[in-house]
Short mmCIF file of C-alpha atoms in Angstrom, two decimals:
data_model
loop_
_atom_site.label_atom_id
_atom_site.label_comp_id
_atom_site.label_asym_id
_atom_site.label_seq_id
_atom_site.Cartn_x
_atom_site.Cartn_y
_atom_site.Cartn_z
CA MET A 27 1.13 42.91 67.47
CA PHE A 28 0.34 41.79 63.93
CA LYS A 29 3.84 40.37 63.47
CA ARG A 30 3.18 38.28 66.54
CA ASN A 31 -0.13 37.06 65.13
CA PHE A 32 1.51 36.25 61.80
CA ALA A 33 4.20 34.27 63.57
CA LYS A 34 1.52 32.33 65.44
CA LEU A 35 -0.26 31.59 62.20
CA ASN A 36 2.96 30.26 60.67
CA GLN A 37 3.54 28.15 63.72
CA ALA A 38 0.00 26.79 63.65
CA MET A 39 0.34 25.90 59.97
CA GLY A 40 3.55 24.00 60.69
CA PHE A 41 5.97 26.45 59.05
CA GLN A 42 8.01 27.00 62.19
CA ARG A 43 8.24 26.00 65.83
CA SER A 44 9.46 28.03 68.73
CA SER A 45 12.37 26.29 70.39
CA ASN A 46 11.71 27.91 73.75
CA ARG A 47 7.99 27.42 73.91
CA GLN A 48 6.64 24.35 75.58
CA LYS A 49 4.14 22.62 73.34
CA VAL A 50 0.83 22.33 75.11
CA GLN A 51 -1.32 19.43 74.00
CA PRO A 52 -5.07 19.62 74.48
CA GLY A 53 -4.90 16.78 76.95
CA ILE A 54 -7.90 14.91 75.55
CA SER A 55 -6.13 12.08 73.77
CA ASP A 56 -4.46 10.54 76.80
CA LEU A 57 -7.57 9.19 78.49
CA SER A 58 -7.89 5.57 79.48
CA SER A 59 -10.52 3.47 77.73
CA ASN A 60 -12.57 3.50 80.92
CA GLU A 61 -12.71 7.30 80.94
CA ARG A 62 -13.81 7.38 77.31
CA ALA A 63 -16.42 4.66 77.52
CA PRO A 64 -20.15 5.47 77.74
CA ASN A 65 -20.51 4.33 81.36
CA SER A 66 -17.82 6.65 82.69
CA CYS A 67 -19.69 9.94 82.73
CA HIS A 68 -18.67 10.60 86.38
CA PRO A 69 -15.09 11.46 87.40
CA VAL A 70 -13.35 8.70 89.34
CA ILE A 71 -11.27 9.57 92.38
CA ASN A 72 -9.30 6.84 94.19
CA GLY A 73 -11.38 4.21 92.43
CA ALA A 74 -14.77 5.50 93.58
CA VAL A 75 -17.37 7.78 92.06
CA SER A 76 -17.08 11.22 93.64
CA ASP A 77 -19.73 12.18 96.23
CA ASP A 78 -20.71 15.36 98.02
CA ALA A 79 -17.86 15.07 100.49
CA ASN A 80 -15.30 14.77 97.72
CA TYR A 81 -16.85 17.71 95.91
CA SER A 82 -16.70 19.87 99.03
CA SER A 83 -13.07 18.90 99.51
CA TRP A 84 -12.32 19.67 95.86
CA MET A 85 -13.88 23.11 96.23
CA VAL A 86 -11.30 24.04 98.84
CA ASP A 87 -8.82 24.30 95.95
CA HIS A 88 -11.43 25.49 93.43
CA PRO A 89 -13.73 27.81 95.39
CA SER A 90 -17.03 29.02 94.02
CA ALA A 91 -16.69 32.06 91.78
CA LEU A 92 -19.97 33.27 93.29
CA THR A 93 -18.74 33.05 96.87
CA SER A 94 -15.44 34.62 95.81
CA PHE A 95 -17.01 37.24 93.56
CA ASP A 96 -16.53 40.29 95.78
CA GLN A 97 -12.84 39.57 96.33
CA MET A 98 -12.31 38.79 92.64
CA MET A 99 -13.83 42.12 91.64
CA LYS A 100 -11.91 43.97 94.34
CA ASP A 101 -8.70 42.62 92.78
CA ALA A 102 -10.00 43.58 89.32
CA LYS A 103 -10.38 47.28 90.13
CA GLY A 104 -8.55 49.41 87.59
CA LYS A 105 -7.90 46.46 85.28
CA LYS A 106 -9.37 45.57 81.88
CA ILE A 107 -11.56 42.48 82.02
CA VAL A 108 -12.03 40.38 78.88
CA VAL A 109 -14.64 37.62 79.02
CA PHE A 110 -14.30 34.25 77.29
CA LEU A 111 -17.07 31.64 77.38
CA ASP A 112 -17.46 28.06 76.26
CA TYR A 113 -20.92 27.16 74.95
CA ASP A 114 -22.10 23.57 75.59
CA GLY A 115 -22.29 22.82 79.30
CA THR A 116 -21.53 26.46 80.12
CA LEU A 117 -24.11 28.69 78.45
CA SER A 118 -26.42 25.80 77.65
CA PRO A 119 -27.06 22.44 79.35
CA ILE A 120 -25.57 19.23 77.96
CA VAL A 121 -28.35 17.47 76.03
CA ASN A 122 -28.68 14.18 74.17
CA ASP A 123 -29.29 15.85 70.80
CA PRO A 124 -26.53 18.41 70.04
CA ASP A 125 -28.89 20.27 67.72
CA LEU A 126 -31.15 21.02 70.68
CA ALA A 127 -28.53 22.63 72.92
CA PHE A 128 -30.38 25.94 73.12
CA MET A 129 -29.42 28.65 75.55
CA SER A 130 -32.20 30.30 77.53
CA ASP A 131 -33.42 33.82 76.83
CA GLU A 132 -32.18 34.77 80.30
CA MET A 133 -28.67 33.53 79.49
CA ARG A 134 -28.70 35.36 76.15
CA ALA A 135 -29.71 38.58 77.90
CA ALA A 136 -26.93 38.13 80.47
CA VAL A 137 -24.26 37.59 77.79
CA ARG A 138 -25.58 40.60 75.88
CA GLU A 139 -25.35 42.73 79.01
CA VAL A 140 -21.81 41.56 79.81
CA ALA A 141 -20.73 42.36 76.25
CA LYS A 142 -21.89 45.96 76.74
CA TYR A 143 -19.17 46.46 79.31
CA PHE A 144 -16.41 44.00 78.40
CA PRO A 145 -14.96 42.56 75.20
CA THR A 146 -16.64 39.14 75.08
CA ALA A 147 -15.90 36.00 73.05
CA ILE A 148 -17.43 32.56 72.81
CA ILE A 149 -14.88 29.83 72.06
CA SER A 150 -16.58 26.56 71.16
CA GLY A 151 -15.86 23.24 69.53
CA ARG A 152 -18.96 23.80 67.41
CA SER A 153 -18.74 25.40 64.00
CA ARG A 154 -18.71 29.18 64.21
CA ASP A 155 -21.96 29.50 62.24
CA LYS A 156 -23.70 26.94 64.44
CA VAL A 157 -22.75 28.51 67.76
CA LYS A 158 -23.63 31.96 66.43
CA GLY A 159 -27.02 30.56 65.45
CA PHE A 160 -27.52 29.41 69.03
CA VAL A 161 -26.34 32.63 70.67
CA GLN A 162 -27.83 35.15 68.21
CA LEU A 163 -25.80 38.15 69.40
CA ASN A 164 -23.85 40.53 67.18
CA ASN A 165 -21.71 42.33 69.75
CA ILE A 166 -19.31 39.49 70.58
CA TYR A 167 -16.49 37.48 69.05
CA TYR A 168 -17.21 33.96 67.84
CA ALA A 169 -14.45 31.36 67.72
CA GLY A 170 -15.66 28.02 66.37
CA SER A 171 -13.91 24.67 65.81
CA HIS A 172 -11.94 25.01 69.06
CA GLY A 173 -10.62 28.41 67.99
CA MET A 174 -9.73 27.49 64.40
CA ASP A 175 -12.43 29.79 62.97
CA ILE A 176 -12.60 33.27 64.51
CA MET A 177 -14.81 36.20 63.55
CA ALA A 178 -14.68 39.65 65.14
CA PRO A 179 -17.81 41.54 66.18
CA PRO A 180 -19.39 43.50 63.31
CA ARG A 181 -18.85 47.25 63.21
CA PRO A 182 -20.56 49.85 61.03
CA VAL A 183 -18.47 51.29 58.17
CA ARG A 184 -19.24 53.73 55.36
CA SER A 185 -19.29 52.39 51.79
CA SER A 186 -18.06 54.30 48.72
CA GLU A 187 -21.67 55.40 48.13
CA GLY A 188 -21.80 57.00 51.55
CA LYS A 189 -24.09 54.38 53.02
CA TYR A 190 -23.33 52.43 56.20
CA HIS A 191 -23.13 48.68 56.28
CA THR A 192 -21.89 46.23 58.89
CA VAL A 193 -18.79 44.05 58.49
CA SER A 194 -16.13 42.63 60.74
CA LEU A 195 -12.83 44.44 60.42
CA ASP A 196 -9.35 44.08 61.79
CA ARG A 197 -7.27 47.12 62.67
CA LYS A 198 -5.96 47.38 59.09
CA GLY A 199 -9.46 47.46 57.66
CA ASN A 200 -9.47 43.85 56.48
CA GLU A 201 -12.35 41.48 57.21
CA ALA A 202 -11.39 39.81 60.47
CA VAL A 203 -11.80 36.12 59.80
CA PHE A 204 -8.97 33.98 61.14
CA GLN A 205 -8.81 30.33 60.00
CA PRO A 206 -5.41 28.68 60.58
CA ALA A 207 -6.67 25.24 59.43
CA GLN A 208 -8.06 26.38 56.07
CA LYS A 209 -5.88 24.01 54.04
CA PHE A 210 -7.39 20.98 55.81
CA LEU A 211 -10.96 21.57 54.64
CA PRO A 212 -10.85 19.14 51.65
CA SER A 213 -9.61 16.32 53.89
CA ILE A 214 -12.18 17.16 56.56
CA GLN A 215 -14.96 16.78 54.02
CA LYS A 216 -13.61 13.36 53.01
CA ILE A 217 -13.38 12.24 56.63
CA LEU A 218 -16.89 13.46 57.26
CA LYS A 219 -18.29 11.45 54.37
CA GLU A 220 -16.40 8.27 55.32
CA LEU A 221 -17.52 8.53 58.94
CA GLU A 222 -21.16 9.00 58.02
CA GLU A 223 -21.07 5.88 55.85
CA ALA A 224 -19.12 3.84 58.42
CA ILE A 225 -21.29 4.47 61.48
CA MET A 226 -24.74 4.83 59.94
CA LYS A 227 -25.77 1.40 61.26
CA ILE A 228 -24.64 2.06 64.85
CA GLN A 229 -27.72 3.12 66.75
CA GLY A 230 -27.36 6.45 68.54
CA ALA A 231 -24.08 7.43 66.86
CA ARG A 232 -24.02 10.82 65.23
CA VAL A 233 -21.49 12.72 63.12
CA GLU A 234 -21.43 16.51 63.37
CA ASN A 235 -19.70 18.77 60.85
CA ASN A 236 -18.01 21.55 62.82
CA ARG A 237 -16.24 23.06 59.80
CA PHE A 238 -12.61 22.63 60.85
CA CYS A 239 -13.16 19.58 63.02
CA VAL A 240 -15.53 16.62 63.09
CA SER A 241 -17.40 15.41 66.15
CA VAL A 242 -18.69 11.87 66.63
CA HIS A 243 -21.33 11.89 69.37
CA PHE A 244 -21.94 8.67 71.31
CA ARG A 245 -24.11 9.85 74.21
CA GLN A 246 -26.97 7.68 72.96
CA VAL A 247 -24.85 4.72 71.80
CA ARG A 248 -25.36 1.43 73.65
CA ASP A 249 -22.44 0.34 75.82
CA GLU A 250 -21.91 -2.82 73.79
CA ASP A 251 -21.63 -0.80 70.56
CA TYR A 252 -19.11 1.77 71.77
CA GLY A 253 -16.04 -0.38 71.04
CA ILE A 254 -17.24 -0.98 67.49
CA LEU A 255 -17.78 2.74 66.99
CA GLU A 256 -14.35 3.68 68.32
CA GLU A 257 -12.65 1.09 66.11
CA LYS A 258 -14.42 2.35 63.00
CA VAL A 259 -13.38 5.93 63.73
CA LYS A 260 -9.77 4.92 64.36
CA SER A 261 -9.61 2.79 61.21
CA ILE A 262 -10.63 5.78 59.09
CA LEU A 263 -8.13 8.10 60.75
CA LYS A 264 -5.27 5.71 59.94
CA HIS A 265 -5.46 7.06 56.41
CA TYR A 266 -5.26 10.69 57.56
CA PRO A 267 -1.97 11.19 59.44
CA ASP A 268 -2.46 14.97 59.60
CA PHE A 269 -5.39 14.54 61.97
CA ARG A 270 -5.68 13.47 65.59
CA LEU A 271 -8.41 11.98 67.74
CA GLY A 272 -9.45 13.30 71.12
CA TRP A 273 -12.33 12.90 73.55
CA GLY A 274 -14.74 15.33 75.16
CA LYS A 275 -17.99 14.73 77.02
CA LYS A 276 -19.53 11.72 75.24
CA VAL A 277 -17.94 12.83 71.98
CA MET A 278 -14.91 11.96 69.88
CA GLU A 279 -13.22 14.96 68.29
CA ILE A 280 -11.23 14.76 65.05
CA ARG A 281 -9.01 17.79 64.48
CA PRO A 282 -6.06 18.80 62.30
CA SER A 283 -2.73 18.12 63.99
CA ILE A 284 -1.70 21.76 64.25
CA GLU A 285 -0.59 23.58 67.35
CA TRP A 286 -3.75 25.57 67.78
CA ASP A 287 -6.38 25.23 70.49
CA LYS A 288 -8.62 27.33 72.71
CA GLY A 289 -5.61 28.70 74.54
CA ASN A 290 -4.10 29.95 71.29
CA ALA A 291 -7.48 31.43 70.37
CA LEU A 292 -7.58 33.32 73.67
CA GLU A 293 -4.11 34.75 73.00
CA TYR A 294 -5.03 35.67 69.43
CA LEU A 295 -8.17 37.50 70.54
CA LEU A 296 -6.26 39.44 73.19
CA ASP A 297 -3.74 40.43 70.51
CA THR A 298 -6.54 41.49 68.17
CA LEU A 299 -7.88 43.75 70.91
CA GLY A 300 -4.41 45.22 71.40
CA LEU A 301 -4.26 43.74 74.90
CA GLY A 302 -1.87 40.85 74.39
CA ASN A 303 1.11 42.52 76.06
CA CYS A 304 -0.80 44.58 78.61
CA THR A 305 -0.10 43.88 82.25
CA ASP A 306 -3.43 45.27 83.45
CA VAL A 307 -5.65 42.76 81.60
CA LEU A 308 -7.71 40.11 83.42
CA PRO A 309 -9.05 37.37 81.16
CA VAL A 310 -12.10 35.65 82.63
CA TYR A 311 -12.62 32.24 81.00
CA ILE A 312 -15.57 30.01 81.90
CA GLY A 313 -15.76 26.48 80.49
CA ASP A 314 -16.62 22.91 81.41
CA ASP A 315 -14.74 20.73 78.91
CA ARG A 316 -11.24 19.26 78.72
CA THR A 317 -10.55 21.44 75.70
CA ASP A 318 -11.06 24.51 77.92
CA GLU A 319 -8.07 23.44 79.98
CA ASP A 320 -5.80 24.83 77.25
CA ALA A 321 -7.24 28.29 77.91
CA PHE A 322 -6.91 27.79 81.66
CA LYS A 323 -3.23 26.98 81.17
CA VAL A 324 -2.68 30.18 79.18
CA ILE A 325 -4.26 32.29 81.93
CA GLN A 326 -2.22 30.45 84.54
CA LYS A 327 0.95 31.15 82.55
CA ARG A 328 0.05 34.84 82.26
CA GLY A 329 -0.08 35.01 86.03
CA GLN A 330 -3.32 36.97 86.19
CA GLY A 331 -6.90 36.29 85.23
CA TYR A 332 -9.76 34.10 86.37
CA PRO A 333 -10.01 30.57 84.91
CA ILE A 334 -13.39 29.20 86.03
CA VAL A 335 -14.44 25.58 85.49
CA VAL A 336 -18.08 24.52 85.34
CA ALA A 337 -18.30 21.20 87.19
CA SER A 338 -20.87 19.43 89.34
CA SER A 339 -18.32 16.85 90.52
CA PRO A 340 -14.56 16.86 91.16
CA LYS A 341 -12.23 16.87 88.15
CA ASP A 342 -8.59 17.53 87.39
CA THR A 343 -8.36 21.13 86.24
CA LYS A 344 -6.07 24.12 85.98
CA ALA A 345 -8.97 26.41 86.88
CA SER A 346 -8.72 28.54 90.01
CA TYR A 347 -12.46 28.87 90.59
CA SER A 348 -15.59 26.85 89.90
CA LEU A 349 -19.27 27.16 89.11
CA HIS A 350 -21.62 24.22 89.61
CA ASP A 351 -23.70 24.41 86.42
CA PRO A 352 -25.03 26.80 83.74
CA SER A 353 -27.49 28.30 86.23
CA GLU A 354 -24.55 29.48 88.32
CA VAL A 355 -22.86 30.77 85.18
CA LEU A 356 -25.98 32.86 84.57
CA THR A 357 -25.83 34.28 88.10
CA PHE A 358 -22.12 35.07 87.74
CA LEU A 359 -22.58 36.88 84.41
CA ARG A 360 -25.46 38.93 85.79
CA ARG A 361 -23.41 39.95 88.81
CA LEU A 362 -20.44 40.80 86.61
CA ALA A 363 -22.52 43.13 84.45
CA ARG A 364 -24.14 44.77 87.50
CA TRP A 365 -20.73 45.26 89.10
CA ARG A 366 -19.35 47.04 86.06
CA LYS A 367 -22.49 49.10 85.62
CA ALA A 368 -22.29 50.27 89.21
CA SER A 369 -18.54 50.82 89.19
CA SER A 370 -17.57 54.46 89.19
CA SER A 371 -14.29 53.57 87.47
CA SER A 372 -15.94 51.80 84.53
CA ARG A 373 -14.88 52.64 81.02
CA SER A 374 -16.99 52.35 77.90
CA LEU A 375 -16.48 49.44 75.55
CA SER A 376 -15.25 51.81 72.82
CA GLN A 377 -12.50 53.03 75.15
CA ILE A 378 -11.47 49.48 76.01
CA TRP A 379 -11.44 48.35 72.39
CA GLY A 380 -9.98 51.57 71.04
CA VAL A 381 -12.74 52.09 68.46
CA GLY A 382 -15.02 54.99 67.84
CA SER A 383 -18.41 55.13 69.49
#
C-alpha cells in the first residue's frame, strides 16, 4: 500500500509517469470564453439557458440521490462506505464573499454524525486550514488545495511521559500530512504577491491564498472589467511555466502543473485507510464543481461507488446521481447516518479503520 502511495507521490512530483495510465486532466481549462465570463453563470444547452423541462430530462440520467436512496443503500449492504465531500456549494451555499461561506450548525451536526459511522473526508479547493476552520470537526480527514494538502483525523497517543496527546498519524506512526506540491510554495507566494498588486484596482476582484493554489474570485467584478482581469492573470502566469490556469464557479484557479487532483486525493485516502484494493468498498463523493469531476471519474473507473453532483440546472457530469442544493445534501447525510445507525450489520468506525477504540 505504501509503495503504491510513494509511487503516486513520485508521479505527482514529475519523477515518473505510468505508460499505461491515461492522464486525466481536471477539465477546467478547456472552457470557452463565454463559459468563463461573468454573465455565463447558467449552463447552456443547445444555445438556450436550461429550464425546468431540461432539468427534468437531465435527471433521467442523473436521478435524485434522495429518491434513489433506498435502492442505493440496499446495494450497499455488506460493503464499506467511505464518504467524500466538497465544501463550497455542497456543505455551504455559494456566496459573494468567500470568507463568509459558513456551513450551518445543522450541516455540521450531520457531517459529525456521518463521520461516527463512516470514514469521512472533505476535499476542497480551499486551504486545508481554512476549510477546517469552517467545518470545525476533528473526526474527519481534510484535504485542501484540491487534494494537495491532506491531514488525517487526530488520534490519541501516549507520550514518553505517559500522558495522552492528540496528533495525526499514519500507519507507521508518522504524522500524516501529505503535500505533493511542497516544492512549489516559494513560487506560489511570488504569484500571490504579483496578483494582489496587479488586480488591486479592479473593483470586485479578490485574490485568495489557498496554500498550494491561488484563487482569483470575480463574482463581484463588472462584466466590462472581466477581460482586463483575465489578461492580467494570464500575463503573470507567462513567467511561471510550472503552473496552469483553470476555471471554477466565478473563480480562476492557479495550480502547480502536477498530475494530482481530487481524484488522486480520493485514491490516496482510500489507500491510507487500507481500502484502496478492496472490492467491497463504496466511495460516496458529493460535489458541485468541475474539479469534483476528477473524483467522479475515479469512482466510475473503479466500477462501484456513488458519485453525486450538486446541481440546480443541467450540466455535463460523470456523476451517476444528483442533489439539487446544499439543503438536499443535508437531508441525504442525515438519512445516511440514520440508515447506518439502524442497520443491524453496521460495524464500528474502529473496525472499519482498523484502529483501536
